[in-house]
Coordinates of C-alpha atoms in Angstrom, one line a residue:
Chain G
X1 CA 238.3 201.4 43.1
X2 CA 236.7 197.8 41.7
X3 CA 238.7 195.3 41.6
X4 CA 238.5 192.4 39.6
X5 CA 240.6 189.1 40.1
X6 CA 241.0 187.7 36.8
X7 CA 241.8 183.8 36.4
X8 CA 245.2 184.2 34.2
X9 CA 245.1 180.9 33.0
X10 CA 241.9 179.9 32.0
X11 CA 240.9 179.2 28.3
X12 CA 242.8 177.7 25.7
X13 CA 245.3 180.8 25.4
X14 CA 246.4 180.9 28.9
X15 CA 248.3 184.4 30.4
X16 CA 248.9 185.7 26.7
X17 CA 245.1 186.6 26.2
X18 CA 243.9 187.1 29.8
X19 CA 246.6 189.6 30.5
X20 CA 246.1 191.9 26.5
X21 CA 242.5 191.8 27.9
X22 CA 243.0 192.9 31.7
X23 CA 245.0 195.4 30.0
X24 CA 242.4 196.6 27.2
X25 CA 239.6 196.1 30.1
X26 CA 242.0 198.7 32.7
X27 CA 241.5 201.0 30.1
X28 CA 237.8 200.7 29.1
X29 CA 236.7 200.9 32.9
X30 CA 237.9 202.4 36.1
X31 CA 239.3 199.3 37.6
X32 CA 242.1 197.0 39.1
X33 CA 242.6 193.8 38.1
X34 CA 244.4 191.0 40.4
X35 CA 246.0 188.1 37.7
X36 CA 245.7 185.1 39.3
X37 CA 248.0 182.5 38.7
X38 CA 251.6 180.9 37.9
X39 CA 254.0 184.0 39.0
X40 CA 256.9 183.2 36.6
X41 CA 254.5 182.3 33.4
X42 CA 252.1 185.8 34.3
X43 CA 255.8 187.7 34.7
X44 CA 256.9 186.6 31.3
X45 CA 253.9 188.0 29.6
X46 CA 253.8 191.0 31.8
X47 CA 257.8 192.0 30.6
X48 CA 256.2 192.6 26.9
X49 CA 254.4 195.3 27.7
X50 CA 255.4 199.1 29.4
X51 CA 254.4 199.9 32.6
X52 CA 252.2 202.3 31.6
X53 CA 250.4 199.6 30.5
X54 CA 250.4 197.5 33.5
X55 CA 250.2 199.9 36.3
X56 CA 246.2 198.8 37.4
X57 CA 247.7 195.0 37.3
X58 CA 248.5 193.1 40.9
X59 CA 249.7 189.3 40.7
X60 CA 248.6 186.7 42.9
X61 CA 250.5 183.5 42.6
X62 CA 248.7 180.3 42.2
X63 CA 250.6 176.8 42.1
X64 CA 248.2 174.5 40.0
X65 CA 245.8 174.6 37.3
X66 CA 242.5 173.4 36.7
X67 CA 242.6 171.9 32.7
X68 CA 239.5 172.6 30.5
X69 CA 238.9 168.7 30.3
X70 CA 239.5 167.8 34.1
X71 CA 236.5 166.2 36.4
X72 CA 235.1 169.7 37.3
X73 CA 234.6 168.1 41.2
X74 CA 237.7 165.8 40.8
X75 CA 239.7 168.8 40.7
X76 CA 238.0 171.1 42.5
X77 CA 238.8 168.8 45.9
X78 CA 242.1 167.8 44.2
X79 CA 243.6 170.9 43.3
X80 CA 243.2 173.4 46.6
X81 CA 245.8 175.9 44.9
X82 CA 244.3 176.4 41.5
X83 CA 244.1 179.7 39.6
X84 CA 240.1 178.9 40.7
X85 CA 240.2 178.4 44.1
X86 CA 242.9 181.7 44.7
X87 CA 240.8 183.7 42.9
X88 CA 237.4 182.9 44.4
X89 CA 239.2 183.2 48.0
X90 CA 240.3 186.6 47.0
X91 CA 236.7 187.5 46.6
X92 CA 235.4 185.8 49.4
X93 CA 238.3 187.3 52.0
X94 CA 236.8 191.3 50.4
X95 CA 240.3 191.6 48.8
X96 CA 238.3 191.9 45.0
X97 CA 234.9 192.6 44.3
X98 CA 234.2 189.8 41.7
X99 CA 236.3 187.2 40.1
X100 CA 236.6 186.1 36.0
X101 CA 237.4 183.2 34.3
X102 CA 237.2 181.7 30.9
X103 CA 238.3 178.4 32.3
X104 CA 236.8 174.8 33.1
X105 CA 233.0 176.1 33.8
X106 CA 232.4 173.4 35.8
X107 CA 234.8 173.4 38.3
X108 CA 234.6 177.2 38.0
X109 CA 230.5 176.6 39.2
X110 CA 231.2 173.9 41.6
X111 CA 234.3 176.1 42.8
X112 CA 232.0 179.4 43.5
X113 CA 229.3 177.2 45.0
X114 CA 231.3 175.8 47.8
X115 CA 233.8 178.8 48.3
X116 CA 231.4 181.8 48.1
X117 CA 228.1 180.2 48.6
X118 CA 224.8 180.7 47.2
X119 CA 222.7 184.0 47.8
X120 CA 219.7 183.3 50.5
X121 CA 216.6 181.8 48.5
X122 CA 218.6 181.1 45.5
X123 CA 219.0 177.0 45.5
X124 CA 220.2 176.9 41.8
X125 CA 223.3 178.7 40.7
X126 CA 222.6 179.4 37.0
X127 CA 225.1 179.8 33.7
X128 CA 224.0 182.8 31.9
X129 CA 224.7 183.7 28.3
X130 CA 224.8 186.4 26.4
X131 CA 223.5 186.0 22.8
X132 CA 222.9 188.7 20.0
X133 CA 219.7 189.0 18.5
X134 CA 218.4 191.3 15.9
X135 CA 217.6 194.9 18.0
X136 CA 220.2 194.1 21.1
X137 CA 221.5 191.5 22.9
X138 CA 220.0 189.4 25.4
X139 CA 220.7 187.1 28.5
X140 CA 219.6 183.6 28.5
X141 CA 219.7 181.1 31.3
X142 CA 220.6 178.4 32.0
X143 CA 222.6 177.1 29.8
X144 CA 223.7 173.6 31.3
X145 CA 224.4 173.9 34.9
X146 CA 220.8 172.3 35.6
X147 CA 219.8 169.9 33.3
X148 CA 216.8 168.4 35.6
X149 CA 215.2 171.4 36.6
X150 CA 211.9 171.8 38.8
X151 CA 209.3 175.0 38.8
X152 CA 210.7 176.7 41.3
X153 CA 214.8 176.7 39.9
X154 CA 213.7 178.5 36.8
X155 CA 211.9 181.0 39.0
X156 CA 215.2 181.7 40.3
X157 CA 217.1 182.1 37.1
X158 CA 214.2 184.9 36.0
X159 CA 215.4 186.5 39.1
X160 CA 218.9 186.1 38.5
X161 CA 218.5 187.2 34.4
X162 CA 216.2 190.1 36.1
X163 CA 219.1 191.8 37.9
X164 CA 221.9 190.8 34.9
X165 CA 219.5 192.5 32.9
X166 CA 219.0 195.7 34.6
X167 CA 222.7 195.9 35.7
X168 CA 224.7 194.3 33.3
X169 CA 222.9 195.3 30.4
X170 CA 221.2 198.3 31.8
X171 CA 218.1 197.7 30.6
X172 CA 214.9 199.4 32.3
X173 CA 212.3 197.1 33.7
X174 CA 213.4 193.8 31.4
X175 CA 211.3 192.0 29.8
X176 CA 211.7 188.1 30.4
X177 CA 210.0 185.5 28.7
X178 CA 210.0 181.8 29.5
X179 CA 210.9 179.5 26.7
X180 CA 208.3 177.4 25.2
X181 CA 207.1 176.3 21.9
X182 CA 204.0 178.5 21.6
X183 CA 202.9 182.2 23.0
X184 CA 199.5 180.4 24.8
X185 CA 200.1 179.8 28.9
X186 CA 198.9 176.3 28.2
X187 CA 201.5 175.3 25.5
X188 CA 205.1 173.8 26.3
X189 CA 206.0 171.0 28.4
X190 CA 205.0 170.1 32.0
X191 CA 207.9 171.6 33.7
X192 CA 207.2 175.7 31.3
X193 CA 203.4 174.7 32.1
X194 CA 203.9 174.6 36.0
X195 CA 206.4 177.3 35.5
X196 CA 204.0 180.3 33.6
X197 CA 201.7 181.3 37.0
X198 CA 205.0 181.4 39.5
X199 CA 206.3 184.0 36.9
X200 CA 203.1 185.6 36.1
X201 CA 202.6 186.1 40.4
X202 CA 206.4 187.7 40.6
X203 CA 206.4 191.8 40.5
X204 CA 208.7 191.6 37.1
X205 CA 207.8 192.4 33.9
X206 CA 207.3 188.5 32.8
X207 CA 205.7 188.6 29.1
X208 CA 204.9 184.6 28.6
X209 CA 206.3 182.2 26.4
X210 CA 208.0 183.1 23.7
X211 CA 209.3 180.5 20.8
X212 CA 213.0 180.1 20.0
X213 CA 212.6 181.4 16.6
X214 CA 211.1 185.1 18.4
X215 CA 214.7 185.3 20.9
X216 CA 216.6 186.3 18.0
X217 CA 214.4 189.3 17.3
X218 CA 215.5 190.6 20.3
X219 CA 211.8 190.9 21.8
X220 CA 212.7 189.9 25.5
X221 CA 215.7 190.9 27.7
X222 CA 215.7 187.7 29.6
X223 CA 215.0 184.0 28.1
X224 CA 214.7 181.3 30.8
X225 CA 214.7 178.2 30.0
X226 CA 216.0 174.7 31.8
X227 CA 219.7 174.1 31.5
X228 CA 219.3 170.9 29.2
X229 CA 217.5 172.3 26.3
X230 CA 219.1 175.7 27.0
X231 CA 222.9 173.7 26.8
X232 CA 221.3 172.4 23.2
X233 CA 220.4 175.5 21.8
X234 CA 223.8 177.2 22.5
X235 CA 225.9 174.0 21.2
X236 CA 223.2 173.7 18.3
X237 CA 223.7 177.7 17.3
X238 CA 228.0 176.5 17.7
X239 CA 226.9 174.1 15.1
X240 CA 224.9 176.0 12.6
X241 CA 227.3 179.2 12.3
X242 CA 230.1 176.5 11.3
X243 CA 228.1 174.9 9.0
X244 CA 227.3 178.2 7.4
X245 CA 230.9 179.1 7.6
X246 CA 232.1 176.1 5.7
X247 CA 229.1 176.6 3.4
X248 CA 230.3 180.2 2.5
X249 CA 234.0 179.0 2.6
X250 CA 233.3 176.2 0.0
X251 CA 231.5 179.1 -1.9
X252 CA 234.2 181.6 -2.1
X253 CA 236.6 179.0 -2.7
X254 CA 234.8 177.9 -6.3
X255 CA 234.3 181.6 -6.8
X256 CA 237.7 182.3 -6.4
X257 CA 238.9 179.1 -8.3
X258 CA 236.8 179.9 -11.3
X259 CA 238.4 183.2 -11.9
Chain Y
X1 CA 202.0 152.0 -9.7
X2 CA 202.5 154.1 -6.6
X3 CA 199.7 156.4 -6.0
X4 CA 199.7 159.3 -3.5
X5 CA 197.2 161.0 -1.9
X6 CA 198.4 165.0 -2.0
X7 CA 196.3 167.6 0.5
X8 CA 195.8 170.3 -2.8
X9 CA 194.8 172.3 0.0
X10 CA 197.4 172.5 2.4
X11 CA 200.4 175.1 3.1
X12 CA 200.2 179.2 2.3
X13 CA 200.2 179.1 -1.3
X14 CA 196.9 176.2 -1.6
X15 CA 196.6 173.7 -5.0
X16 CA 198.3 176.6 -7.4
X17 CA 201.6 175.0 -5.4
X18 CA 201.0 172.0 -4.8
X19 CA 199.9 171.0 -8.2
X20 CA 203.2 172.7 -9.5
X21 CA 205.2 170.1 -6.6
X22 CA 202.3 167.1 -7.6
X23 CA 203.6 167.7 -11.6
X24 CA 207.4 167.7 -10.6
X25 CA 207.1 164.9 -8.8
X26 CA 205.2 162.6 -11.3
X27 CA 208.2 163.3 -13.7
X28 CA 210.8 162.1 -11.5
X29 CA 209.4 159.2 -10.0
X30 CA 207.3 156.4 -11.2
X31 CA 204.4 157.8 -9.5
X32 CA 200.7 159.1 -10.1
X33 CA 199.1 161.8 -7.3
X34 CA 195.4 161.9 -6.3
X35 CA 194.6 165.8 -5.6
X36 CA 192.3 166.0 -3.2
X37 CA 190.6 169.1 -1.8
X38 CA 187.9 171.5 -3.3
X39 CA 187.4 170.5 -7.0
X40 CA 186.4 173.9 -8.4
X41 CA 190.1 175.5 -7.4
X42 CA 191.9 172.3 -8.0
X43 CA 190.3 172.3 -12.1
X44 CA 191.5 176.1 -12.3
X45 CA 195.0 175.2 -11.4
X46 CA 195.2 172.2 -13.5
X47 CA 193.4 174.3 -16.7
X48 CA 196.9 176.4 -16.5
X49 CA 199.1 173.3 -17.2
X50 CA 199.0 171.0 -20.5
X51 CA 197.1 167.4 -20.8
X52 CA 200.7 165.5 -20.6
X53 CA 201.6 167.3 -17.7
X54 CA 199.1 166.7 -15.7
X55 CA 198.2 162.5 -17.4
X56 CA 199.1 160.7 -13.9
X57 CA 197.0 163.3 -11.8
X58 CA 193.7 162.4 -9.9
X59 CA 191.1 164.8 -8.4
X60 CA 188.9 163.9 -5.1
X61 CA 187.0 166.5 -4.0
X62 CA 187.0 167.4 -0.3
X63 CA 184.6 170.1 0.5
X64 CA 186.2 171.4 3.8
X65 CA 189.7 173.1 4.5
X66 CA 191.3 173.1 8.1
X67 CA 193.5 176.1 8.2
X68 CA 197.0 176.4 9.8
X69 CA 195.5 178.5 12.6
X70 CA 193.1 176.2 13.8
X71 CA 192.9 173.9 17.2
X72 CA 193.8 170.9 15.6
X73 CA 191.7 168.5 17.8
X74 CA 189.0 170.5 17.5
X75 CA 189.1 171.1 13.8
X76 CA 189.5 167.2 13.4
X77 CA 186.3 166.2 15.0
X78 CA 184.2 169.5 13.0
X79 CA 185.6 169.2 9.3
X80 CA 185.2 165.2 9.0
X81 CA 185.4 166.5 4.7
X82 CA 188.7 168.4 5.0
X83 CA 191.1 167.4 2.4
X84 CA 193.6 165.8 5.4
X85 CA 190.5 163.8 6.5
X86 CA 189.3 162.7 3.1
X87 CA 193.2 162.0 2.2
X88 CA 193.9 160.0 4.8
X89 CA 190.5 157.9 4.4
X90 CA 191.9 157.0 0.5
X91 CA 195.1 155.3 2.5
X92 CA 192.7 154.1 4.9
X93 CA 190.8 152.6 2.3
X94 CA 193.9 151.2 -0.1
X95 CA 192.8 153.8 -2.8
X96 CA 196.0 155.5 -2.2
X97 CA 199.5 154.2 -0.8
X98 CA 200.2 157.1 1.3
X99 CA 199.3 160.8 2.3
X100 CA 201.1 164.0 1.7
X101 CA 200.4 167.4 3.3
X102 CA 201.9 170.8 4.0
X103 CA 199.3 172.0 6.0
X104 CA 197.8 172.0 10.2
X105 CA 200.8 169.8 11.1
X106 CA 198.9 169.1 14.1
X107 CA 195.5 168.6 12.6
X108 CA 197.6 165.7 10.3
X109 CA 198.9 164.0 13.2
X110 CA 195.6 164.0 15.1
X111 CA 193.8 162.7 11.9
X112 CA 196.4 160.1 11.1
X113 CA 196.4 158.9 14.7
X114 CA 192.4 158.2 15.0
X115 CA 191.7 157.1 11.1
X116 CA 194.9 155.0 10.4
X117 CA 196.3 154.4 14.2
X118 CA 199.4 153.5 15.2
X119 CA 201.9 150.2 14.5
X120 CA 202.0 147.7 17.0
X121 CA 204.5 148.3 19.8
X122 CA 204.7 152.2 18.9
X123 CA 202.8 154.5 21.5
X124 CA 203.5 157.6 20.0
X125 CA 203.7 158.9 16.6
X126 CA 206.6 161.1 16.2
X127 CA 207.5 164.3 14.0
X128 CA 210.5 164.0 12.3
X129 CA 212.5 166.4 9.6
X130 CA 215.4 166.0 7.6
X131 CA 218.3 168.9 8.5
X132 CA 221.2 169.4 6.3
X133 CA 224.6 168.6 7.2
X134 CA 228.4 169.2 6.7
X135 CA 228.4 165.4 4.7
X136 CA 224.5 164.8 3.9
X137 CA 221.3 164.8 5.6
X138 CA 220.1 163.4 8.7
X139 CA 216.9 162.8 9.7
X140 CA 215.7 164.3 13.4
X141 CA 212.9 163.2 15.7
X142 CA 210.9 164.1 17.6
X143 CA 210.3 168.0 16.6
X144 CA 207.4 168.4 18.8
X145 CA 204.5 166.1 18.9
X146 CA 206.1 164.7 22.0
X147 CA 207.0 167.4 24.8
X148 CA 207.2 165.1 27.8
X149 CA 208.9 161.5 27.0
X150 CA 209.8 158.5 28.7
X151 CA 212.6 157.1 27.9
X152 CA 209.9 154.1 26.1
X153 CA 208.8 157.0 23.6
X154 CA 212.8 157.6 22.9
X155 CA 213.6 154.1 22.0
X156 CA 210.2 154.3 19.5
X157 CA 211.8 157.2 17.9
X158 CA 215.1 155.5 17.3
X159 CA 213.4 152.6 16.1
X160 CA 211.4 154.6 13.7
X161 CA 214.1 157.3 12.8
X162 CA 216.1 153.9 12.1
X163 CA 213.7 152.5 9.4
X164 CA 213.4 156.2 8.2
X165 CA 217.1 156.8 7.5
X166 CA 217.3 152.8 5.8
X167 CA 214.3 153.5 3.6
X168 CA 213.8 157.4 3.0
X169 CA 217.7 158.4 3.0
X170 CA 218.8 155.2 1.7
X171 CA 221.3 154.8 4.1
X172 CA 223.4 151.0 5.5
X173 CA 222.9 150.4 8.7
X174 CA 222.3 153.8 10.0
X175 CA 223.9 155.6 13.1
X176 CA 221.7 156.1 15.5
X177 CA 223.0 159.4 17.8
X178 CA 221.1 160.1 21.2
X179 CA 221.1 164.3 21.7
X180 CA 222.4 165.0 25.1
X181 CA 225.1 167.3 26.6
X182 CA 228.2 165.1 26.8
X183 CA 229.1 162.0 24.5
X184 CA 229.9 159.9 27.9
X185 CA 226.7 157.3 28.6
X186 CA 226.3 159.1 32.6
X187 CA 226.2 162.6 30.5
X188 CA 222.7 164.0 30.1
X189 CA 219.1 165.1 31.9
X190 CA 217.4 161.9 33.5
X191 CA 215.2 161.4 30.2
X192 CA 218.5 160.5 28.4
X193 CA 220.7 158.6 31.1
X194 CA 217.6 156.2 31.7
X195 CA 217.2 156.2 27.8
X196 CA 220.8 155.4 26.6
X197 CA 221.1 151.8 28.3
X198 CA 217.6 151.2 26.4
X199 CA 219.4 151.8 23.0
X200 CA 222.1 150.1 23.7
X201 CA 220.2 146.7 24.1
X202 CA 218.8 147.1 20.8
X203 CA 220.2 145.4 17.5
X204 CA 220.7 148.3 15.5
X205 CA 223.9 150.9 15.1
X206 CA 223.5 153.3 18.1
X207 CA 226.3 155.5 18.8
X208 CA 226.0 156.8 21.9
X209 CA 225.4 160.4 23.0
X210 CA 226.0 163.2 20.6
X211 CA 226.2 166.9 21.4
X212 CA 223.7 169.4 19.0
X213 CA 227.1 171.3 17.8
X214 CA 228.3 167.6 16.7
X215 CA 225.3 166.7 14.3
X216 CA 225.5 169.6 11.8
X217 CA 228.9 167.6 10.9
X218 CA 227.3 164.8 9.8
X219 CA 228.1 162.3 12.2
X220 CA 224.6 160.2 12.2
X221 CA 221.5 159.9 9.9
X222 CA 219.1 159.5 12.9
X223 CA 219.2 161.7 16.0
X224 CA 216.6 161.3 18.6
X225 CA 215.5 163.7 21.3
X226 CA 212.1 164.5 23.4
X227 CA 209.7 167.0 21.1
X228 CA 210.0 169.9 23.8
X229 CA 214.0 169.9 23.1
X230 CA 213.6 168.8 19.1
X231 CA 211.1 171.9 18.7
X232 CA 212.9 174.5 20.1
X233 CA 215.9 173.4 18.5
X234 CA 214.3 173.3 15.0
X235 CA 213.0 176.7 15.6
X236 CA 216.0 178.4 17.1
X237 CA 217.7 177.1 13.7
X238 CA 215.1 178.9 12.0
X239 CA 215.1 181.9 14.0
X240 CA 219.7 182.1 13.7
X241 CA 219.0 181.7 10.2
X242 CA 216.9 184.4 9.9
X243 CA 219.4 186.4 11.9
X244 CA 222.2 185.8 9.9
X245 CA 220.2 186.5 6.5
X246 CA 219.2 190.3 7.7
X247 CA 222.9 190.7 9.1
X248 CA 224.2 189.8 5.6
X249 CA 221.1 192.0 3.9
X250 CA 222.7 194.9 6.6
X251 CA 225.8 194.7 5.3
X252 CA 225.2 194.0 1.5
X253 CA 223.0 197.4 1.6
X254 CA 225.5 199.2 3.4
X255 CA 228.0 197.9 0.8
X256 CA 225.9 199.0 -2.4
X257 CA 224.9 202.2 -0.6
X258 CA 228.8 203.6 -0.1
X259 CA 229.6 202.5 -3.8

């Protein structure tokens, strides 16, 4: 059976959240999970639910953990027994097939780079996103772990989205597109300009630029894009859907108040 | 008195809209509007309004249109009597103080570039556009004129955003925001690292960094980024936008349709 090492306390709601989701994700799929962290804290939360409940969960101790505002590569060489280091060495020693965590991303990238390595040809790990669009849902890449990126790295991350596409989101021959603003091979900047032929030359289904108002139509399985404008288009959309929020907040609240 | 020269021509809906805009704006600012653009259509639009409507309106004729589809370089040098050509040439001239258009963005860049040129010390024009906020307003450049700056072009968007949010937004000593990834000076692509010390050394109220999820709060008037980031940005906005109106159109049908 899969098994997945989960980091128990990453994110802002530590062992509480990772462990109702292990739980919830046991039951969706035919896995294991291995929560990875601080024994007595991960105990606690495991006593509040039956066993039932808990029978696909195993518990690795870890003695530190990485904070969300910590020097990613500070405390990746600082903290040796982190949540993030156990798990990754969990995968890397065959004792889980892949490892999660909603922690510090950064140390969480530098962490996999260094413990597991990167796949042959692949200089670039990439941070991949999932964003909803009007049809389905599509991956987009990167999203900050490269902000200075050259031709060849967003090759890479068309390869990488390729296979996330097909297997995570089980999509037939994807459809990638690069990022640029306008469909002609000659528009976008020098770095999507160098980039179009490598793409066009690969045996994927690459289908050009395509503008950032077209990715939320859902016409491309793929976007690739370099991590700098991609990071500003993620934090940007953050932005936006608050501002609506507070919009339609102010809105019900005179709506409300003038009853 | 102020006059304006207004492409009648310009943007999807030709004079019939523009005229409507030129006859609003007369009334709310001490202002009069030269039309310019082809004479015949121009005189059926203003027929449909009365005399003391349209008393601070002017007509040029211009006997070519350049449309939104075309190559703007190459419809600049063709249609030397387009309405942007023959507007521009009034400011050119002094007949008018300045030049409004809603149409070939491109085209209007180009033409404004070669018949009025550029201020000393500024390389590059710049596109900028006025977002909405959380607070108020800010004003955002560059949105694509520019896809691959030096950090020289950055600093002459600042500059300009600077005397844009003074004069347009009426705005004190404005704050000046540079759009990386990270509010900490090192944060950011090369572009904005070699940028940031530029800013710093000049006399007006820069801020520092500021993330994309940061300025839909409100925090600056100005924010200044490369065209190739600015563009995409502007155009993902458009395209979540558009998202989030067909979600709400889903559900509002779905609501009427179980009532």
């Amino acid at each position: 059976m899969i098994k997945i090492a989960l980091d128990a306390m990453g994110g802002d709601c530590g062992p509480k959240t990772n462990i109702a989701g292990a739980i919830l994700a046991t039951k969706a799929y035919p896995i294991e999970i291995i929560l990875v962290g601080d024994k007595d804290l991960i105990d606690i939360e495991l006593s509040k639910h039956s066993k039932s409940d808990i029978s696909k969960l195993h518990l690795r101790h870890a003695s530190e953990v990485i904070e969300t505002a910590e020097s990613p590569t500070k405390a990746f060489r600082k903290k040796k027994d982190s949540s993030i280091h156990v798990g990754l060495n969990l995968v890397k020693d065959k004792q889980a097939d892949g490892f999660v965590s909603t922690g510090n991303t950064g140390a969480v990238l530098a962490a996999s780079t260094f413990i597991l390595g990167r796949s042959k040809d692949i200089e670039r790990p990439g941070l991949a996103g999932i964003f909803p669009s009007k049809t389905k849902p599509f991956v987009i890449l990167d999203l900050g772990s490269n902000v200075d990126c050259k031709p060849q790295h967003l090759v890479e991350f068309a390869i990488m989205g390729d296979f996330f596409a097909q297997f995570i989101l089980e999509r037939e021959n994807p459809k990638i597109g690069l990022l640029s603003i306008g469909e002609e091979k000659d528009k976008g900047n020098a770095l999507t300009q160098a980039t179009f032929p490598l793409l066009e030359s690969l045996p994927f289904n690459f289908i050009g630029n395509i503008e950032a108002k077209e990715i939320t139509l859902g016409k491309v399985d793929v976007v690739v894009c370099d991590g700098f404008v991609g990071n500003n288009m993620l934090k940007f959309g953050e932005g936006i859907s608050k501002l609506f929020s507070s919009f339609f907040k102010e809105e019900a609240d005179r709506s409300l108040l003038s009853k």
